[in-house]
Coordinates of C-alpha atoms in Angstrom, one line a residue:
M1 CA -0.4 -0.1 -0.2
A2 CA 1.7 3.6 -1.0
F3 CA 2.6 5.3 2.2
G4 CA 0.1 8.0 3.0
A5 CA -2.8 5.7 3.0
R6 CA -4.9 5.0 5.1
G7 CA -5.1 1.0 6.7
S8 CA -1.5 -1.2 8.0
R9 CA 1.7 0.2 4.9
P10 CA 5.5 -0.1 6.1
L11 CA 8.2 1.9 8.0
P12 CA 8.8 5.0 6.2
P13 CA 12.1 6.2 6.4
P14 CA 12.2 9.6 9.4
L15 CA 12.7 12.3 5.9
L16 CA 9.3 11.1 5.4
L17 CA 7.7 11.6 8.4
L18 CA 5.9 14.1 7.7
L19 CA 5.3 13.4 4.1
L20 CA 1.5 12.1 5.2
W21 CA -1.6 11.4 5.1
V22 CA -3.6 14.4 5.8
T23 CA -7.2 14.0 7.3
G24 CA -8.7 16.9 6.4
Q25 CA -10.8 17.4 9.1
A26 CA -10.8 21.9 9.2
A27 CA -8.6 22.2 12.8
P28 CA -8.6 25.6 14.8
V29 CA -5.8 26.9 15.2
A30 CA -5.4 28.5 18.5
G31 CA -3.6 31.4 19.5
L32 CA -0.6 31.9 20.0
G33 CA 0.8 30.2 22.8
L34 CA 0.5 26.6 24.1
G35 CA -3.7 25.8 25.8
S36 CA -4.8 22.4 25.4
D37 CA -3.7 19.4 23.9
A38 CA -6.7 18.9 21.3
E39 CA -6.1 22.4 19.5
L40 CA -2.6 23.1 17.6
Q41 CA -0.4 25.1 19.5
I42 CA 2.2 27.5 18.2
E43 CA 4.6 29.9 19.9
R44 CA 7.0 32.1 18.8
R45 CA 10.0 31.3 20.8
F46 CA 11.7 34.2 17.7
V47 CA 11.1 36.0 15.3
P48 CA 13.4 39.1 13.2
D49 CA 13.7 41.7 13.1
E50 CA 13.3 42.5 9.8
C51 CA 10.5 39.7 7.8
P52 CA 9.8 40.9 4.8
R53 CA 8.1 38.0 3.9
T54 CA 6.0 35.4 5.1
V55 CA 4.4 31.5 4.4
R56 CA 1.5 31.7 2.5
S57 CA -0.3 28.6 1.1
G58 CA 1.7 27.2 -2.5
D59 CA 5.4 28.2 -1.1
F60 CA 8.2 26.3 -1.0
V61 CA 10.1 25.7 2.2
R62 CA 13.4 24.8 4.1
Y63 CA 13.2 24.4 7.3
H64 CA 14.7 22.4 9.9
Y65 CA 13.3 20.9 12.3
V66 CA 13.5 18.7 16.2
G67 CA 10.7 16.2 17.0
T68 CA 9.5 15.0 20.0
F69 CA 6.6 13.4 22.0
P70 CA 5.7 15.0 25.5
D71 CA 8.3 13.6 27.8
G72 CA 10.4 14.8 25.2
Q73 CA 12.0 11.8 23.3
K74 CA 13.4 12.5 20.1
F75 CA 11.7 10.2 17.3
D76 CA 12.7 12.8 13.8
S77 CA 15.3 15.6 12.7
S78 CA 15.9 17.2 9.6
Y79 CA 19.2 18.0 11.7
D80 CA 20.6 14.5 11.9
R81 CA 20.1 13.8 8.1
G82 CA 22.2 17.1 8.4
S83 CA 20.2 18.2 5.6
T84 CA 16.4 21.1 5.4
F85 CA 13.1 19.2 4.6
N86 CA 11.8 21.3 1.8
V87 CA 7.9 20.6 0.8
F88 CA 5.2 23.1 -0.5
V89 CA 2.8 24.1 1.8
G90 CA -0.5 23.8 2.1
K91 CA -0.4 21.0 -1.3
G92 CA -0.9 18.6 1.2
Q93 CA 2.0 17.7 1.7
L94 CA 2.6 17.9 4.7
I95 CA 0.5 17.1 8.0
A96 CA -2.7 19.4 8.7
G97 CA -1.2 21.1 12.0
M98 CA 2.2 21.6 10.2
D99 CA 0.9 22.9 7.1
Q100 CA -1.0 25.6 9.4
A101 CA 1.7 26.3 11.1
L102 CA 4.3 27.1 9.0
V103 CA 1.9 29.6 7.3
G104 CA 2.9 33.7 8.7
M105 CA 6.7 32.3 9.3
C106 CA 9.7 34.1 8.3
V107 CA 13.7 33.3 7.3
N108 CA 14.5 32.8 10.8
E109 CA 12.0 32.8 12.8
R110 CA 11.5 29.7 15.7
R111 CA 8.1 28.1 15.8
F112 CA 7.8 25.5 18.8
V113 CA 4.1 23.9 17.4
K114 CA 2.4 21.8 20.0
I115 CA 0.4 19.4 16.9
P116 CA -1.9 16.6 18.7
P117 CA -3.3 13.4 17.0
K118 CA -6.0 14.7 14.8
L119 CA -4.2 16.9 12.6
A120 CA -0.9 14.9 13.1
Y121 CA -1.5 10.7 12.9
G122 CA -4.4 10.7 14.4
S123 CA -5.2 6.7 16.2
E124 CA -3.8 5.5 13.3
G125 CA -0.2 6.4 14.3
V126 CA 3.3 4.8 12.2
S127 CA 3.8 1.6 13.7
G128 CA 7.0 1.0 15.5
V129 CA 7.8 4.9 15.5
I130 CA 4.8 7.5 16.0
P131 CA 1.6 5.7 18.6
P132 CA -1.5 6.4 17.6
N133 CA -3.3 9.3 19.7
S134 CA 0.0 10.6 19.7
V135 CA 0.3 14.9 20.5
L136 CA 3.7 15.8 18.8
H137 CA 6.2 18.8 19.0
F138 CA 8.2 20.4 17.0
D139 CA 10.7 23.0 17.5
V140 CA 11.1 24.7 13.6
L141 CA 13.9 26.9 12.5
L142 CA 12.8 28.5 8.5
M143 CA 15.7 28.6 6.8
D144 CA 14.4 29.6 3.4
I145 CA 10.9 30.8 1.1
W146 CA 10.0 30.9 -2.1
N147 CA 7.0 30.3 -4.7
S148 CA 6.7 29.5 -8.1
E149 CA 5.6 33.1 -9.4
D150 CA 8.8 34.2 -8.0
Q151 CA 11.1 36.6 -10.3
V152 CA 14.3 38.3 -9.2
Q153 CA 13.7 41.0 -6.9
V154 CA 16.1 44.1 -7.4
H155 CA 17.1 46.2 -4.2
T156 CA 19.3 49.0 -5.1
Y157 CA 20.7 50.4 -1.3
F158 CA 23.1 53.1 -3.4
K159 CA 23.7 54.4 -6.7
P160 CA 26.4 56.8 -7.5
P161 CA 25.4 60.5 -8.0
S162 CA 26.4 60.0 -11.8
C163 CA 25.6 57.3 -14.0
S164 CA 25.9 57.9 -17.2
R165 CA 26.1 54.0 -17.7
T166 CA 24.0 51.3 -17.4
I167 CA 24.3 47.5 -17.8
Q168 CA 23.0 45.1 -21.0
V169 CA 23.5 42.4 -22.0
S170 CA 26.5 41.5 -23.3
D171 CA 28.3 44.2 -21.8
F172 CA 31.6 42.3 -19.3
V173 CA 31.4 43.4 -15.8
R174 CA 33.8 43.0 -13.5
Y175 CA 32.0 42.7 -10.1
H176 CA 31.9 42.3 -6.2
Y177 CA 30.0 39.8 -3.9
N178 CA 29.2 38.6 -1.0
G179 CA 27.3 34.9 -1.8
T180 CA 23.9 34.7 1.1
F181 CA 21.0 32.0 1.4
L182 CA 17.8 33.6 3.4
D183 CA 19.5 32.9 6.4
G184 CA 22.2 35.6 5.6
T185 CA 24.1 32.4 5.6
L186 CA 27.4 33.0 3.5
F187 CA 28.4 30.8 1.3
D188 CA 30.5 32.7 -1.2
S189 CA 32.7 35.8 -1.5
S190 CA 34.8 37.7 -4.3
H191 CA 35.9 39.3 -1.6
N192 CA 37.2 36.2 0.1
R193 CA 39.4 35.8 -2.8
M194 CA 40.1 39.4 -3.6
K195 CA 39.1 39.1 -7.5
T196 CA 36.3 40.0 -9.1
Y197 CA 34.0 37.8 -10.4
D198 CA 34.2 39.1 -14.0
T199 CA 31.2 37.8 -16.7
Y200 CA 29.4 39.0 -20.1
V201 CA 25.9 40.2 -19.0
G202 CA 23.0 38.4 -20.2
I203 CA 24.4 35.8 -22.8
G204 CA 24.6 32.2 -20.3
W205 CA 27.7 33.0 -18.5
L206 CA 26.0 33.6 -15.3
I207 CA 23.0 32.3 -13.2
P208 CA 19.7 33.2 -15.0
G209 CA 18.3 35.3 -12.0
M210 CA 22.4 36.8 -12.2
D211 CA 22.0 37.8 -15.7
K212 CA 18.9 39.5 -15.0
G213 CA 19.6 41.4 -11.2
L214 CA 23.3 42.8 -13.4
L215 CA 21.1 44.5 -15.8
G216 CA 21.0 48.1 -15.9
M217 CA 23.3 48.8 -12.7
C218 CA 25.7 51.6 -12.4
V219 CA 29.4 51.5 -11.8
G220 CA 29.8 52.2 -8.7
E221 CA 26.1 51.0 -7.3
K222 CA 25.4 48.7 -4.6
R223 CA 23.0 46.1 -4.9
M224 CA 20.3 43.4 -3.2
I225 CA 19.8 40.8 -5.9
T226 CA 17.2 37.8 -4.5
I227 CA 16.9 34.5 -6.9
P228 CA 14.5 32.7 -6.3
P229 CA 16.1 28.5 -7.5
F230 CA 14.2 27.8 -10.4
L231 CA 16.3 31.0 -11.5
A232 CA 19.9 30.2 -10.1
Y233 CA 20.9 26.4 -9.8
G234 CA 17.5 24.0 -8.5
E235 CA 16.5 21.2 -6.8
D236 CA 20.2 19.7 -7.9
G237 CA 21.9 22.8 -6.6
D238 CA 25.5 22.8 -7.2
G239 CA 26.7 19.4 -6.0
K240 CA 28.4 21.3 -3.6
D241 CA 27.6 24.5 -2.0
I242 CA 24.7 25.4 -2.5
P243 CA 21.6 23.3 -2.2
G244 CA 19.0 22.8 -4.2
Q245 CA 16.1 24.8 -3.7
A246 CA 18.0 27.2 -2.2
S247 CA 17.0 31.8 -2.4
L248 CA 20.7 33.2 -3.1
V249 CA 20.7 36.5 -2.0
F250 CA 23.8 38.2 -4.3
D251 CA 25.0 41.4 -2.3
V252 CA 26.9 43.2 -5.7
A253 CA 29.3 46.0 -6.1
L254 CA 30.1 47.3 -10.0
L255 CA 33.4 48.0 -10.2
D256 CA 33.7 47.8 -14.2
L257 CA 32.3 47.6 -17.4
H258 CA 32.3 47.8 -21.2
N259 CA 31.4 45.9 -23.8
P260 CA 34.0 44.5 -26.7
K261 CA 32.9 47.3 -29.0
D262 CA 34.4 49.9 -27.0
S263 CA 36.2 52.6 -28.8
I264 CA 37.9 55.3 -26.5
S265 CA 35.8 58.3 -24.5
I266 CA 37.7 61.2 -24.8
E267 CA 36.3 64.0 -22.0
N268 CA 38.4 66.9 -22.6
K269 CA 37.9 69.4 -19.5
V270 CA 40.5 72.2 -19.9
I271 CA 40.4 73.5 -23.8
P272 CA 43.1 77.0 -23.4
A273 CA 41.9 79.6 -25.7
N274 CA 45.4 79.9 -28.1
C275 CA 45.9 76.2 -29.0
E276 CA 47.8 77.4 -32.3
R277 CA 49.4 73.1 -32.8
R278 CA 48.0 69.9 -32.1
S279 CA 49.5 67.0 -31.7
Q280 CA 50.0 64.0 -34.1
S281 CA 51.0 60.7 -34.7
G282 CA 54.2 61.5 -34.5
D283 CA 55.2 64.1 -32.2
F284 CA 57.3 63.7 -28.7
L285 CA 54.8 63.9 -26.0
R286 CA 55.1 65.5 -22.2
Y287 CA 53.0 64.8 -20.2
H288 CA 50.8 64.0 -16.1
Y289 CA 48.8 61.7 -15.3
N290 CA 46.4 60.6 -12.7
G291 CA 45.1 56.8 -13.6
T292 CA 42.9 55.2 -11.7
L293 CA 39.2 53.0 -12.6
L294 CA 36.4 52.3 -13.0
D295 CA 35.6 52.8 -9.7
G296 CA 38.0 54.9 -8.7
T297 CA 40.6 53.0 -7.7
F298 CA 43.7 54.9 -7.9
F299 CA 46.0 52.8 -9.6
D300 CA 48.9 54.6 -10.6
S301 CA 49.9 58.0 -11.5
S302 CA 52.9 60.8 -13.0
Y303 CA 52.1 63.3 -10.0
S304 CA 53.3 60.5 -7.6
R305 CA 56.9 60.7 -9.3
N306 CA 57.2 64.3 -10.0
R307 CA 58.4 63.3 -13.7
T308 CA 55.8 63.5 -16.7
F309 CA 55.5 61.2 -18.1
D310 CA 57.5 61.1 -22.3
T311 CA 56.2 59.3 -25.1
Y312 CA 56.1 59.1 -28.2
I313 CA 52.3 58.8 -29.4
G314 CA 50.3 56.7 -32.7
Q315 CA 53.6 54.4 -33.1
G316 CA 53.4 51.9 -30.3
Y317 CA 54.8 53.1 -27.1
V318 CA 52.4 53.6 -25.4
I319 CA 48.3 51.1 -25.5
P320 CA 46.7 52.1 -28.0
G321 CA 43.3 53.5 -25.6
M322 CA 46.8 56.5 -25.2
D323 CA 47.5 56.1 -28.7
E324 CA 44.3 56.8 -30.5
G325 CA 43.4 59.3 -27.5
L326 CA 47.0 61.5 -27.3
L327 CA 45.9 62.7 -30.3
G328 CA 44.9 66.4 -31.2
V329 CA 46.1 67.7 -28.1
C330 CA 47.1 71.1 -27.6
I331 CA 49.6 72.4 -24.7
G332 CA 48.0 73.1 -21.8
E333 CA 44.6 71.1 -22.5
R334 CA 43.4 68.2 -19.9
R335 CA 41.4 65.9 -20.9
R336 CA 40.5 62.5 -20.0
I337 CA 40.2 58.9 -21.8
V338 CA 38.7 56.3 -20.5
V339 CA 40.5 53.1 -22.7
P340 CA 38.3 50.3 -22.7
P341 CA 40.6 46.4 -22.1
H342 CA 40.8 45.3 -25.3
L343 CA 42.4 49.1 -26.0
G344 CA 44.6 48.9 -22.5
Y345 CA 45.8 46.1 -20.6
G346 CA 43.8 42.5 -21.8
E347 CA 42.3 39.9 -19.6
E348 CA 45.7 39.9 -17.9
G349 CA 46.5 43.4 -16.6
R350 CA 49.1 44.2 -16.1
G351 CA 51.2 45.0 -12.0
N352 CA 48.7 46.0 -9.4
I353 CA 45.4 47.1 -12.8
P354 CA 43.5 43.6 -12.8
G355 CA 42.4 41.8 -16.1
S356 CA 40.0 42.9 -18.5
A357 CA 39.5 46.6 -16.3
V358 CA 37.9 49.7 -18.3
L359 CA 40.3 52.4 -17.7
V360 CA 40.6 56.4 -16.8
F361 CA 43.5 58.5 -16.9
D362 CA 43.3 62.7 -16.6
I363 CA 45.9 63.9 -17.8
H364 CA 47.5 67.0 -18.2
V365 CA 49.5 68.0 -21.2
I366 CA 52.7 69.9 -21.0
D367 CA 54.4 69.7 -24.4
F368 CA 55.3 67.9 -26.7
H369 CA 57.2 68.5 -29.9
N370 CA 58.4 66.4 -33.2
P371 CA 61.6 65.5 -33.9
S372 CA 61.4 66.9 -37.2
D373 CA 61.0 70.3 -35.7
S374 CA 63.6 73.1 -36.0
I375 CA 63.5 76.9 -33.9
S376 CA 61.1 78.9 -34.0
I377 CA 61.5 82.8 -33.6
T378 CA 58.6 85.6 -32.5
S379 CA 59.5 89.3 -32.9
H380 CA 57.7 91.3 -30.2
Y381 CA 59.2 94.3 -31.6
K382 CA 62.5 95.6 -33.6
P383 CA 64.3 99.1 -33.3
P384 CA 63.7 101.5 -36.0
D385 CA 67.3 101.0 -37.4
C386 CA 67.4 98.1 -36.6
S387 CA 70.7 97.0 -39.8
V388 CA 73.1 95.5 -37.6
L389 CA 71.9 91.9 -37.5
S390 CA 73.9 89.4 -34.7
K391 CA 76.0 86.8 -36.9
K392 CA 78.4 83.8 -35.5
G393 CA 81.2 85.4 -33.6
D394 CA 79.1 88.1 -32.7
Y395 CA 80.1 89.2 -28.7
L396 CA 75.8 89.7 -27.6
K397 CA 75.4 90.1 -23.8
Y398 CA 71.1 90.0 -23.6
H399 CA 68.7 88.8 -20.8
Y400 CA 66.4 86.7 -21.1
N401 CA 63.7 84.5 -19.1
A402 CA 63.5 80.8 -20.1
S403 CA 60.3 78.6 -19.5
L404 CA 58.8 75.5 -20.4
L405 CA 55.7 75.3 -22.3
D406 CA 53.7 75.5 -19.9
G407 CA 54.3 78.6 -18.9
T408 CA 57.6 76.9 -16.0
L409 CA 59.9 79.5 -15.1
L410 CA 63.2 78.1 -15.5
D411 CA 65.1 81.4 -15.4
S412 CA 65.7 84.7 -16.0
T413 CA 68.5 87.4 -16.0
W414 CA 66.3 89.3 -15.3
N415 CA 66.6 88.7 -11.9
L416 CA 70.1 87.3 -11.3
G417 CA 70.1 91.2 -12.4
K418 CA 72.9 91.3 -14.9
T419 CA 72.3 89.6 -18.5
Y420 CA 73.8 87.1 -20.4
N421 CA 77.3 87.9 -22.8
I422 CA 78.2 84.9 -25.2
V423 CA 80.0 85.0 -28.7
L424 CA 78.1 84.1 -30.8
G425 CA 78.5 80.4 -33.0
S426 CA 80.9 79.0 -30.2
G427 CA 79.1 76.4 -28.5
Q428 CA 78.8 79.0 -25.2
V429 CA 75.2 77.7 -25.9
V430 CA 72.9 75.3 -26.7
L431 CA 72.5 75.0 -30.8
G432 CA 68.8 76.1 -30.4
M433 CA 69.8 79.1 -28.4
D434 CA 72.4 79.6 -31.5
M435 CA 69.8 80.0 -34.4
G436 CA 67.8 81.7 -31.7
L437 CA 70.2 85.4 -31.1
R438 CA 71.0 84.8 -35.2
E439 CA 69.8 88.5 -37.4
M440 CA 69.2 90.0 -34.7
C441 CA 69.8 93.8 -33.7
V442 CA 70.2 95.7 -30.6
G443 CA 66.6 96.7 -28.8
E444 CA 65.3 93.6 -30.8
K445 CA 62.9 92.2 -28.6
R446 CA 61.5 88.1 -29.4
T447 CA 60.5 85.0 -28.1
V448 CA 62.8 81.9 -29.3
V449 CA 60.8 78.2 -29.4
I450 CA 63.3 74.8 -29.5
P451 CA 62.5 71.5 -29.3
P452 CA 64.5 69.4 -27.2
H453 CA 66.7 67.5 -29.5
L454 CA 68.5 71.6 -30.2
G455 CA 67.6 71.5 -26.1
Y456 CA 69.2 70.1 -23.2
G457 CA 68.0 66.3 -25.5
E458 CA 66.2 63.4 -23.2
A459 CA 68.6 64.0 -20.6
G460 CA 68.0 67.6 -19.7
V461 CA 69.3 68.9 -17.2
D462 CA 69.7 67.8 -13.7
G463 CA 67.5 69.7 -11.0
E464 CA 67.0 72.5 -13.5
V465 CA 65.6 71.1 -16.8
P466 CA 63.3 67.9 -17.4
G467 CA 63.9 65.7 -19.6
S468 CA 63.1 66.4 -24.0
A469 CA 61.4 69.3 -22.8
V470 CA 60.6 72.5 -25.2
L471 CA 62.3 75.7 -24.3
V472 CA 60.6 79.1 -24.9
F473 CA 63.2 82.2 -24.0
D474 CA 61.5 85.4 -24.3
I475 CA 65.2 87.5 -25.3
E476 CA 66.5 91.5 -25.1
L477 CA 69.3 91.8 -27.5
L478 CA 70.9 94.9 -25.2
E479 CA 74.7 94.9 -27.4
L480 CA 76.7 94.0 -29.9
V481 CA 80.1 93.9 -31.1
A482 CA 80.9 92.8 -33.3
G483 CA 83.4 89.6 -34.1
L484 CA 86.5 89.3 -36.5
P485 CA 86.1 86.7 -39.6
E486 CA 85.8 83.6 -39.1
G487 CA 89.1 81.3 -38.3
Y488 CA 90.3 85.2 -36.9
M489 CA 90.9 85.5 -32.9
F490 CA 92.8 88.7 -34.0
I491 CA 93.1 90.8 -36.8
W492 CA 94.8 94.7 -38.0
N493 CA 93.1 97.3 -37.5
S494 CA 95.8 99.0 -40.0
E495 CA 98.6 98.1 -42.7
V496 CA 101.1 95.7 -40.6
S497 CA 104.3 96.9 -40.3
P498 CA 106.9 95.5 -42.9
N499 CA 109.7 94.6 -39.7
L500 CA 107.0 93.3 -37.6
F501 CA 108.6 91.0 -35.7
E502 CA 111.6 93.8 -34.9
E503 CA 109.2 95.6 -33.2
I504 CA 108.5 93.2 -31.3
D505 CA 111.9 92.5 -29.8
K506 CA 112.5 95.3 -28.3
D507 CA 115.4 94.5 -26.8
G508 CA 116.6 93.6 -30.2
N509 CA 118.1 90.4 -28.4
G510 CA 117.3 88.8 -31.8
E511 CA 114.5 86.3 -29.5
V512 CA 110.7 87.4 -27.9
L513 CA 109.5 86.3 -25.1
L514 CA 105.8 85.7 -24.2
E515 CA 105.5 88.9 -21.5
E516 CA 107.5 90.9 -25.1
F517 CA 105.2 88.7 -27.0
S518 CA 101.9 90.5 -24.6
E519 CA 102.7 93.6 -24.3
Y520 CA 103.2 94.7 -27.8
I521 CA 100.0 93.2 -28.9
H522 CA 97.8 95.2 -26.0
A523 CA 99.7 97.9 -26.9
Q524 CA 97.6 97.5 -31.1
V525 CA 94.8 96.6 -29.5
A526 CA 95.2 99.8 -27.0
T527 CA 95.9 102.0 -30.0
G528 CA 93.1 100.9 -32.1
K529 CA 95.7 99.4 -34.5
G530 CA 94.7 95.3 -33.6
K531 CA 91.8 94.0 -32.4
L532 CA 91.4 90.6 -30.4
A533 CA 88.1 88.8 -30.7
P534 CA 85.5 90.1 -28.9
G535 CA 83.9 87.3 -25.8
F536 CA 87.5 85.5 -24.8
D537 CA 90.2 85.4 -22.3
A538 CA 92.6 88.1 -23.3
E539 CA 95.8 87.2 -22.3
M540 CA 94.5 83.2 -23.0
I541 CA 94.1 84.2 -26.9
V542 CA 97.7 85.8 -26.3
K543 CA 99.1 83.1 -25.3
N544 CA 97.5 80.2 -27.6
M545 CA 99.4 83.1 -30.1
F546 CA 102.1 83.4 -28.6
T547 CA 102.4 79.3 -28.4
N548 CA 101.2 79.3 -31.8
Q549 CA 104.5 81.0 -33.1
D550 CA 106.6 78.8 -31.4
R551 CA 107.2 76.5 -33.2
N552 CA 110.3 73.7 -31.2
G553 CA 108.4 75.3 -28.0
D554 CA 111.6 76.0 -25.8
G555 CA 109.8 79.1 -25.3
K556 CA 111.0 82.2 -27.5
V557 CA 109.9 82.7 -30.3
V558 CA 112.5 84.0 -33.0
A559 CA 112.6 86.1 -36.2
E560 CA 113.3 82.1 -38.9
E561 CA 109.8 81.0 -36.4
F562 CA 107.8 83.9 -36.6
K563 CA 105.1 84.3 -39.3
L564 CA 101.6 85.6 -40.1
K565 CA 98.5 83.7 -40.8
D566 CA 98.2 85.0 -44.7
Q567 CA 102.3 82.7 -44.5
E568 CA 100.3 79.7 -42.8
A569 CA 97.3 79.7 -43.1
K570 CA 96.7 76.8 -40.8
H571 CA 97.6 79.0 -37.6
D572 CA 95.1 81.9 -36.4
E573 CA 97.4 84.0 -34.8
L574 CA 98.7 86.5 -36.1

């Protein structure tokens, strides 16, 4: 005979003790508290503070129980079997008393139920287990409740003020979660693994309820997603941590969101009013940046290193998204570049950048140049008489302010209160400055922009000029002393005496010493008959001239050694 029918029947296994025949009699339910043995008695021994839902007829429940007789003798327990009792309520699958006692319960509520025989196993009992006319006591703890009409429930408890994009089908997301049962028992957590859960949404990579519950989320949003078992792991559970017929609750924080079809996005935050040039492929940029993930997590900053990031663009020196995002920028521009992972560091990530992470770069462009650039000269003022122009060999005195392209002041002769003095073309300044000072007249004011390959190069000047920096010099030329013809350090302004050696050899001993030579040359300069190259140490020039005449290096010059420049072109002495 089938179990649950009237008459004699075999002893049921303990798990089925509550799945017995229902008398069908309408028994009244007593008020809360224990009373007569003839009525169903319910004592609510613990009720949770929050009770968003109670058991109704037709619901499916999972609960633990201990069944005893009035004398305390135990006849059954779900705890002994290590699994909850799972059953529909109000559908005749339970004894009538239990069907009635479960109605109105909250998850985590504990009830002590006293069921009279007429609502239990009546006068027949269960042979060998439940004597006839037995009053049964059940200590019940409700673990789970759901209904076949349930849908995924979403409760957002935090939403960021700005939400420019939400999860759509086929998006790829990175999120953290805590997974619990309805009673709060934790079964899994990405936080414990210290790694986000990364997946596509809406294409079957997730349980159906999670696929649905994630839709519409913003990055930074936090929500509770409650999933009934038929949209989760169903009757069988996952075979490990999740039992069959379990409702699941996921506390989700969305960290990242992109779609494989995404390109970079650019937000221009500050564009300078004056933008004469925009970056192109092949340019070399110096820029500062802060790098964060979409949820604001910081991963890198050039500011923290107190040094710009310097790179060519459009040539694969940086990730593809930055190569693209740095095109078309102005010097001084600030922009935000959002880079999807397939244009960033991909599925593997890098360092402290997780795999499949969207990257956000807030950049500030300090300067850029192209290796093919030459200097740029802008003349702001020229005096009415600007006929004498600077050339190689001229001795110049000028003031300048030196700055970077972003306006950072590097140096200023005005602040020092003295001019900067050089011989043009002598290698006393960087090549770009040498070029920028040419063909300039006294009183002229000009701005010279010097690319790094004509300035201080990749190395810069430690503590003063950054490597690969474009330099800006605002210059005013104050004095120009004409130089000598190229190759000369001394020239005659008048006819050279045919008895030059004799004039230098004042004591007439046929030998000229350095002192005699120096005295004579300075005398010619003083009277205007000769001229030393301006801007150099006069004594050093004279000494070099003497050394060139002293062919044998004996510290004196004799007539046979003495020659003028036009007599021996390879020397510059006379």
